Amino acid sequence: QFQLVESGGGLVQPGGSLRLSCAASGFTLDHWTAGWFRQAPGKAREGVSCISKSGGSTVYRDSVKGRFTISRDSAMNTLYLQMNSLKPEDTAFYYCVADPATPCTIGWAEGDGMDYWGKGTLVAVVS
């Protein structure tokens, strides 16, 4: 059974940092495209970042470029999202996603290409 479990969310002040983790089980994360979505209350979900199967390429939405970094630990079979310089508009539920077929390219977050989702972790950026 494929499973993704997020952790690391919480309450942080503007300008602060958080690192989200996503532990994968039932499959080898290195062999799949993996990424993060987020959804704020009352807003549509949006793709934040993805990393390719090889780890050689990444994609970030414009609003997080230079602030967020996606990475993967093969030994731990875990995906990470390092979030720095957090802003109130980053407040949302963050979901770990993975798929064996969808490539990590521009447009990766459109449609329903990512088949496997975690249950999410809340990030709240407040003064």
PDB file of C-alpha atoms in Angstrom:
ATOM      1  CA  GLN A   1       0.000   0.000   0.000  1.00  0.00           C
ATOM      2  CA  PHE A   2       1.383   3.393  -0.992  1.00  0.00           C
ATOM      3  CA  GLN A   3       1.428   5.953   1.790  1.00  0.00           C
ATOM      4  CA  LEU A   4       2.665   9.522   2.263  1.00  0.00           C
ATOM      5  CA  VAL A   5       2.782  11.075   5.733  1.00  0.00           C
ATOM      6  CA  GLU A   6       3.608  14.761   6.202  1.00  0.00           C
ATOM      7  CA  SER A   7       5.032  16.415   9.305  1.00  0.00           C
ATOM      8  CA  GLY A   8       6.700  19.655  10.283  1.00  0.00           C
ATOM      9  CA  GLY A   9       3.885  22.148   9.936  1.00  0.00           C
ATOM     10  CA  GLY A  10       3.100  24.690  12.616  1.00  0.00           C
ATOM     11  CA  LEU A  11       2.770  28.314  13.600  1.00  0.00           C
ATOM     12  CA  VAL A  12       5.546  30.713  12.605  1.00  0.00           C
ATOM     13  CA  GLN A  13       6.032  34.469  12.423  1.00  0.00           C
ATOM     14  CA  PRO A  14       6.585  36.277   9.122  1.00  0.00           C
ATOM     15  CA  GLY A  15      10.205  35.937   8.052  1.00  0.00           C
ATOM     16  CA  GLY A  16      10.580  32.637   9.867  1.00  0.00           C
ATOM     17  CA  SER A  17      11.391  29.167   8.554  1.00  0.00           C
ATOM     18  CA  LEU A  18       9.893  25.696   8.626  1.00  0.00           C
ATOM     19  CA  ARG A  19      10.912  22.380   7.113  1.00  0.00           C
ATOM     20  CA  LEU A  20       8.187  20.004   6.014  1.00  0.00           C
ATOM     21  CA  SER A  21       8.894  16.289   5.764  1.00  0.00           C
ATOM     22  CA  CYS A  22       7.030  13.587   3.882  1.00  0.00           C
ATOM     23  CA  ALA A  23       7.778   9.962   4.703  1.00  0.00           C
ATOM     24  CA  ALA A  24       6.918   7.563   1.889  1.00  0.00           C
ATOM     25  CA  SER A  25       6.155   3.879   2.339  1.00  0.00           C
ATOM     26  CA  GLY A  26       5.167   1.089   0.000  1.00  0.00           C
ATOM     27  CA  PHE A  27       7.243   2.443  -2.881  1.00  0.00           C
ATOM     28  CA  THR A  28      10.672   3.941  -3.569  1.00  0.00           C
ATOM     29  CA  LEU A  29      10.412   7.713  -3.740  1.00  0.00           C
ATOM     30  CA  ASP A  30      13.453   7.970  -6.019  1.00  0.00           C
ATOM     31  CA  HIS A  31      11.511   6.211  -8.766  1.00  0.00           C
ATOM     32  CA  TRP A  32       8.590   8.647  -8.729  1.00  0.00           C
ATOM     33  CA  THR A  33       8.031  12.338  -9.339  1.00  0.00           C
ATOM     34  CA  ALA A  34       7.258  13.932  -5.965  1.00  0.00           C
ATOM     35  CA  GLY A  35       6.134  17.349  -4.890  1.00  0.00           C
ATOM     36  CA  TRP A  36       4.062  19.631  -2.718  1.00  0.00           C
ATOM     37  CA  PHE A  37       0.690  21.258  -3.178  1.00  0.00           C
ATOM     38  CA  ARG A  38      -0.965  23.724  -0.860  1.00  0.00           C
ATOM     39  CA  GLN A  39      -4.483  24.973  -0.285  1.00  0.00           C
ATOM     40  CA  ALA A  40      -5.462  28.024   1.700  1.00  0.00           C
ATOM     41  CA  PRO A  41      -8.981  28.377   3.154  1.00  0.00           C
ATOM     42  CA  GLY A  42     -11.406  29.455   0.458  1.00  0.00           C
ATOM     43  CA  LYS A  43      -8.813  29.218  -2.298  1.00  0.00           C
ATOM     44  CA  ALA A  44      -7.986  26.719  -4.994  1.00  0.00           C
ATOM     45  CA  ARG A  45      -5.154  24.297  -4.434  1.00  0.00           C
ATOM     46  CA  GLU A  46      -1.887  25.152  -6.146  1.00  0.00           C
ATOM     47  CA  GLY A  47       1.290  23.314  -6.929  1.00  0.00           C
ATOM     48  CA  VAL A  48       4.238  24.604  -4.916  1.00  0.00           C
ATOM     49  CA  SER A  49       7.174  22.540  -6.150  1.00  0.00           C
ATOM     50  CA  CYS A  50       8.147  19.189  -7.628  1.00  0.00           C
ATOM     51  CA  ILE A  51      11.316  17.134  -8.021  1.00  0.00           C
ATOM     52  CA  SER A  52      11.986  14.680 -10.820  1.00  0.00           C
ATOM     53  CA  LYS A  53      12.595  10.946 -10.439  1.00  0.00           C
ATOM     54  CA  SER A  54      16.313  11.441 -10.869  1.00  0.00           C
ATOM     55  CA  GLY A  55      16.344  14.494  -8.648  1.00  0.00           C
ATOM     56  CA  GLY A  56      18.044  16.351 -11.456  1.00  0.00           C
ATOM     57  CA  SER A  57      15.285  18.855 -12.062  1.00  0.00           C
ATOM     58  CA  THR A  58      12.910  20.867  -9.922  1.00  0.00           C
ATOM     59  CA  VAL A  59      10.042  23.241 -10.576  1.00  0.00           C
ATOM     60  CA  TYR A  60       8.821  26.013  -8.267  1.00  0.00           C
ATOM     61  CA  ARG A  61       5.849  28.314  -8.513  1.00  0.00           C
ATOM     62  CA  ASP A  62       6.971  31.907  -8.965  1.00  0.00           C
ATOM     63  CA  SER A  63       5.805  33.116  -5.558  1.00  0.00           C
ATOM     64  CA  VAL A  64       8.138  30.737  -3.679  1.00  0.00           C
ATOM     65  CA  LYS A  65      11.227  30.876  -5.901  1.00  0.00           C
ATOM     66  CA  GLY A  66      14.306  31.793  -3.905  1.00  0.00           C
ATOM     67  CA  ARG A  67      12.556  31.069  -0.616  1.00  0.00           C
ATOM     68  CA  PHE A  68      11.570  27.384  -0.758  1.00  0.00           C
ATOM     69  CA  THR A  69      13.788  24.408  -1.548  1.00  0.00           C
ATOM     70  CA  ILE A  70      12.591  20.886  -2.341  1.00  0.00           C
ATOM     71  CA  SER A  71      14.864  17.928  -1.677  1.00  0.00           C
ATOM     72  CA  ARG A  72      14.818  14.198  -1.136  1.00  0.00           C
ATOM     73  CA  ASP A  73      16.698  11.766   1.111  1.00  0.00           C
ATOM     74  CA  SER A  74      16.934   8.417  -0.654  1.00  0.00           C
ATOM     75  CA  ALA A  75      18.103   6.498   2.410  1.00  0.00           C
ATOM     76  CA  MET A  76      15.175   7.774   4.459  1.00  0.00           C
ATOM     77  CA  ASN A  77      12.727   7.570   1.538  1.00  0.00           C
ATOM     78  CA  THR A  78      11.615  11.050   2.564  1.00  0.00           C
ATOM     79  CA  LEU A  79      10.749  14.264   0.722  1.00  0.00           C
ATOM     80  CA  TYR A  80      11.420  17.687   2.232  1.00  0.00           C
ATOM     81  CA  LEU A  81      10.352  21.270   1.668  1.00  0.00           C
ATOM     82  CA  GLN A  82      12.557  23.877   3.321  1.00  0.00           C
ATOM     83  CA  MET A  83      10.597  27.115   3.605  1.00  0.00           C
ATOM     84  CA  ASN A  84      12.427  30.334   4.453  1.00  0.00           C
ATOM     85  CA  SER A  85      11.333  33.972   4.631  1.00  0.00           C
ATOM     86  CA  LEU A  86       7.760  32.853   5.178  1.00  0.00           C
ATOM     87  CA  LYS A  87       4.953  35.289   4.444  1.00  0.00           C
ATOM     88  CA  PRO A  88       1.341  35.397   5.661  1.00  0.00           C
ATOM     89  CA  GLU A  89       0.240  34.425   2.142  1.00  0.00           C
ATOM     90  CA  ASP A  90       2.096  31.109   2.556  1.00  0.00           C
ATOM     91  CA  THR A  91      -0.498  30.078   5.144  1.00  0.00           C
ATOM     92  CA  ALA A  92      -2.188  26.878   3.917  1.00  0.00           C
ATOM     93  CA  PHE A  93      -2.483  23.152   4.288  1.00  0.00           C
ATOM     94  CA  TYR A  94       0.517  21.587   2.551  1.00  0.00           C
ATOM     95  CA  TYR A  95       0.147  18.211   0.879  1.00  0.00           C
ATOM     96  CA  CYS A  96       2.850  15.822  -0.213  1.00  0.00           C
ATOM     97  CA  VAL A  97       2.164  14.207  -3.596  1.00  0.00           C
ATOM     98  CA  ALA A  98       3.798  11.577  -5.751  1.00  0.00           C
ATOM     99  CA  ASP A  99       3.213   9.820  -9.047  1.00  0.00           C
ATOM    100  CA  PRO A 100       5.159   7.224 -11.030  1.00  0.00           C
ATOM    101  CA  ALA A 101       4.265   8.641 -14.440  1.00  0.00           C
ATOM    102  CA  THR A 102       3.731  12.409 -14.319  1.00  0.00           C
ATOM    103  CA  PRO A 103       6.977  14.254 -15.119  1.00  0.00           C
ATOM    104  CA  CYS A 104       8.260  17.188 -13.076  1.00  0.00           C
ATOM    105  CA  THR A 105       7.998  19.855 -15.759  1.00  0.00           C
ATOM    106  CA  ILE A 106       6.180  23.147 -16.243  1.00  0.00           C
ATOM    107  CA  GLY A 107       2.498  22.342 -15.910  1.00  0.00           C
ATOM    108  CA  TRP A 108       3.052  19.378 -13.582  1.00  0.00           C
ATOM    109  CA  ALA A 109       0.449  20.656 -11.141  1.00  0.00           C
ATOM    110  CA  GLU A 110      -2.321  21.077 -13.695  1.00  0.00           C
ATOM    111  CA  GLY A 111      -5.103  18.548 -13.935  1.00  0.00           C
ATOM    112  CA  ASP A 112      -5.057  15.384 -11.858  1.00  0.00           C
ATOM    113  CA  GLY A 113      -1.638  14.074 -12.749  1.00  0.00           C
ATOM    114  CA  MET A 114      -0.481  13.315  -9.213  1.00  0.00           C
ATOM    115  CA  ASP A 115      -2.282  10.196  -8.037  1.00  0.00           C
ATOM    116  CA  TYR A 116      -0.988   9.797  -4.482  1.00  0.00           C
ATOM    117  CA  TRP A 117      -1.553  12.332  -1.723  1.00  0.00           C
ATOM    118  CA  GLY A 118      -0.776  12.664   1.950  1.00  0.00           C
ATOM    119  CA  LYS A 119      -3.337  13.991   4.422  1.00  0.00           C
ATOM    120  CA  GLY A 120      -1.638  17.365   4.774  1.00  0.00           C
ATOM    121  CA  THR A 121       0.002  19.515   7.419  1.00  0.00           C
ATOM    122  CA  LEU A 122      -0.974  23.059   8.369  1.00  0.00           C
ATOM    123  CA  VAL A 123       1.428  25.967   8.017  1.00  0.00           C
ATOM    124  CA  ALA A 124       0.242  29.203   9.601  1.00  0.00           C
ATOM    125  CA  VAL A 125       2.300  32.379   9.209  1.00  0.00           C
ATOM    126  CA  VAL A 126       1.000  35.001  11.614  1.00  0.00           C
ATOM    127  CA  SER A 127       2.370  38.010  13.477  1.00  0.00           C
TER     128      SER A 127
END
